[in-house]
Amino acid sequence: MAISYTSSLDGITPGHLQGFFVGWEHPVSPEDHLTMLQGSSEALLAVDSDTGKVVGFINALSDGSQAGFIPCLEVLPEYQGQGIGTQLLRQMFARLEH
């Protein structure tokens, strides 16, 4: 299994964002999840290259100068323990270095 990472939301639909927010008392719907990613200063997706399935994501809110905040980082349960979350975090830190 190969995982690719992208900041592009082109072609991403709510159907690509199924299975996240496991265990949340009020899980975010796939529609609201997409809206959240689109409204973020930065968003990165982890995609299973074999299936095209979004298996992880991270988003950030930033003032573009001094402050950045990462509200969500999630990896689907069946993909956890493979370093995907670590890679998403590293790539986001690099994007927010300014």
PDB file of C-alpha atoms in Angstrom:
ATOM      1  CA  MET A   1       0.000   0.000   0.000  1.00  0.00           C
ATOM      2  CA  ALA A   2       1.328   3.398  -0.993  1.00  0.00           C
ATOM      3  CA  ILE A   3       0.142   6.622   0.623  1.00  0.00           C
ATOM      4  CA  SER A   4       0.355   9.936  -1.210  1.00  0.00           C
ATOM      5  CA  TYR A   5      -0.048  13.356   0.372  1.00  0.00           C
ATOM      6  CA  THR A   6      -1.749  16.333  -1.245  1.00  0.00           C
ATOM      7  CA  SER A   7      -2.933  19.801  -0.367  1.00  0.00           C
ATOM      8  CA  SER A   8      -5.335  19.849  -3.313  1.00  0.00           C
ATOM      9  CA  LEU A   9      -9.013  19.463  -2.572  1.00  0.00           C
ATOM     10  CA  ASP A  10      -9.853  19.379  -6.287  1.00  0.00           C
ATOM     11  CA  GLY A  11     -12.306  16.579  -6.933  1.00  0.00           C
ATOM     12  CA  ILE A  12     -12.778  15.804  -3.237  1.00  0.00           C
ATOM     13  CA  THR A  13     -16.431  15.248  -2.345  1.00  0.00           C
ATOM     14  CA  PRO A  14     -18.131  14.338   0.922  1.00  0.00           C
ATOM     15  CA  GLY A  15     -18.090  10.749  -0.329  1.00  0.00           C
ATOM     16  CA  HIS A  16     -14.294  10.754  -0.054  1.00  0.00           C
ATOM     17  CA  LEU A  17     -14.488  11.745   3.630  1.00  0.00           C
ATOM     18  CA  GLN A  18     -16.298   8.767   5.145  1.00  0.00           C
ATOM     19  CA  GLY A  19     -15.313   7.137   8.438  1.00  0.00           C
ATOM     20  CA  PHE A  20     -13.659  10.024  10.275  1.00  0.00           C
ATOM     21  CA  PHE A  21     -14.479  11.432  13.738  1.00  0.00           C
ATOM     22  CA  VAL A  22     -14.863   7.962  15.282  1.00  0.00           C
ATOM     23  CA  GLY A  23     -15.931   8.128  18.911  1.00  0.00           C
ATOM     24  CA  TRP A  24     -16.933  11.794  18.801  1.00  0.00           C
ATOM     25  CA  GLU A  25     -20.137  12.518  20.690  1.00  0.00           C
ATOM     26  CA  HIS A  26     -21.316  14.626  17.743  1.00  0.00           C
ATOM     27  CA  PRO A  27     -19.345  13.427  14.683  1.00  0.00           C
ATOM     28  CA  VAL A  28     -18.775  15.937  11.902  1.00  0.00           C
ATOM     29  CA  SER A  29     -20.731  15.012   8.769  1.00  0.00           C
ATOM     30  CA  PRO A  30     -18.740  14.417   5.573  1.00  0.00           C
ATOM     31  CA  GLU A  31     -20.364  17.559   4.120  1.00  0.00           C
ATOM     32  CA  ASP A  32     -19.277  19.712   7.084  1.00  0.00           C
ATOM     33  CA  HIS A  33     -15.860  18.026   7.036  1.00  0.00           C
ATOM     34  CA  LEU A  34     -15.332  19.173   3.441  1.00  0.00           C
ATOM     35  CA  THR A  35     -16.490  22.696   4.316  1.00  0.00           C
ATOM     36  CA  MET A  36     -14.028  22.709   7.251  1.00  0.00           C
ATOM     37  CA  LEU A  37     -11.128  21.679   5.014  1.00  0.00           C
ATOM     38  CA  GLN A  38     -12.057  24.252   2.355  1.00  0.00           C
ATOM     39  CA  GLY A  39     -12.208  27.023   4.985  1.00  0.00           C
ATOM     40  CA  SER A  40      -8.849  26.162   6.536  1.00  0.00           C
ATOM     41  CA  SER A  41      -5.705  28.178   5.930  1.00  0.00           C
ATOM     42  CA  GLU A  42      -3.965  24.894   5.078  1.00  0.00           C
ATOM     43  CA  ALA A  43      -5.243  21.359   4.622  1.00  0.00           C
ATOM     44  CA  LEU A  44      -3.415  18.162   3.714  1.00  0.00           C
ATOM     45  CA  LEU A  45      -4.862  14.797   2.813  1.00  0.00           C
ATOM     46  CA  ALA A  46      -3.335  11.337   2.969  1.00  0.00           C
ATOM     47  CA  VAL A  47      -4.654   9.193   0.118  1.00  0.00           C
ATOM     48  CA  ASP A  48      -4.318   5.446  -0.399  1.00  0.00           C
ATOM     49  CA  SER A  49      -2.822   5.441  -3.903  1.00  0.00           C
ATOM     50  CA  ASP A  50      -4.220   1.982  -4.629  1.00  0.00           C
ATOM     51  CA  THR A  51      -7.844   2.836  -3.848  1.00  0.00           C
ATOM     52  CA  GLY A  52      -8.003   6.645  -4.052  1.00  0.00           C
ATOM     53  CA  LYS A  53      -9.518   6.661  -0.560  1.00  0.00           C
ATOM     54  CA  VAL A  54      -8.766   9.595   1.754  1.00  0.00           C
ATOM     55  CA  VAL A  55      -7.316   7.860   4.828  1.00  0.00           C
ATOM     56  CA  GLY A  56      -6.085  10.834   6.851  1.00  0.00           C
ATOM     57  CA  PHE A  57      -6.146  14.598   7.048  1.00  0.00           C
ATOM     58  CA  ILE A  58      -4.780  17.573   8.941  1.00  0.00           C
ATOM     59  CA  ASN A  59      -5.892  21.183   8.821  1.00  0.00           C
ATOM     60  CA  ALA A  60      -4.510  24.446  10.158  1.00  0.00           C
ATOM     61  CA  LEU A  61      -5.727  27.958  10.783  1.00  0.00           C
ATOM     62  CA  SER A  62      -3.109  30.680  10.551  1.00  0.00           C
ATOM     63  CA  ASP A  63      -2.787  34.434  10.598  1.00  0.00           C
ATOM     64  CA  GLY A  64      -0.074  34.072   7.946  1.00  0.00           C
ATOM     65  CA  SER A  65       2.532  35.714  10.125  1.00  0.00           C
ATOM     66  CA  GLN A  66       2.928  34.717  13.760  1.00  0.00           C
ATOM     67  CA  ALA A  67       0.342  32.165  14.797  1.00  0.00           C
ATOM     68  CA  GLY A  68      -0.932  28.838  13.554  1.00  0.00           C
ATOM     69  CA  PHE A  69      -3.318  26.349  15.122  1.00  0.00           C
ATOM     70  CA  ILE A  70      -3.922  22.721  14.137  1.00  0.00           C
ATOM     71  CA  PRO A  71      -7.494  21.876  15.143  1.00  0.00           C
ATOM     72  CA  CYS A  72      -7.708  18.383  13.626  1.00  0.00           C
ATOM     73  CA  LEU A  73      -5.432  15.505  12.708  1.00  0.00           C
ATOM     74  CA  GLU A  74      -7.065  12.159  12.012  1.00  0.00           C
ATOM     75  CA  VAL A  75      -6.207   8.864  10.382  1.00  0.00           C
ATOM     76  CA  LEU A  76      -8.851   6.217   9.724  1.00  0.00           C
ATOM     77  CA  PRO A  77      -8.644   3.452  12.353  1.00  0.00           C
ATOM     78  CA  GLU A  78      -7.633   0.755   9.852  1.00  0.00           C
ATOM     79  CA  TYR A  79      -4.680   2.893   8.671  1.00  0.00           C
ATOM     80  CA  GLN A  80      -3.361   3.920  12.100  1.00  0.00           C
ATOM     81  CA  GLY A  81       0.055   2.809  13.310  1.00  0.00           C
ATOM     82  CA  GLN A  82       1.729   3.259   9.915  1.00  0.00           C
ATOM     83  CA  GLY A  83       3.238   6.730  10.384  1.00  0.00           C
ATOM     84  CA  ILE A  84       0.583   8.531   8.333  1.00  0.00           C
ATOM     85  CA  GLY A  85      -0.302  10.970  11.118  1.00  0.00           C
ATOM     86  CA  THR A  86       3.375  11.686  11.747  1.00  0.00           C
ATOM     87  CA  GLN A  87       3.937  12.433   8.067  1.00  0.00           C
ATOM     88  CA  LEU A  88       0.871  14.700   7.916  1.00  0.00           C
ATOM     89  CA  LEU A  89       2.170  16.610  10.948  1.00  0.00           C
ATOM     90  CA  ARG A  90       5.683  16.964   9.499  1.00  0.00           C
ATOM     91  CA  GLN A  91       4.350  18.242   6.186  1.00  0.00           C
ATOM     92  CA  MET A  92       2.028  20.700   7.922  1.00  0.00           C
ATOM     93  CA  PHE A  93       4.861  22.040  10.099  1.00  0.00           C
ATOM     94  CA  ALA A  94       6.896  22.615   6.928  1.00  0.00           C
ATOM     95  CA  ARG A  95       3.982  24.498   5.343  1.00  0.00           C
ATOM     96  CA  LEU A  96       3.609  26.688   8.447  1.00  0.00           C
ATOM     97  CA  GLU A  97       7.301  27.481   8.977  1.00  0.00           C
ATOM     98  CA  HIS A  98       6.775  31.161   8.273  1.00  0.00           C
TER      99      HIS A  98
END
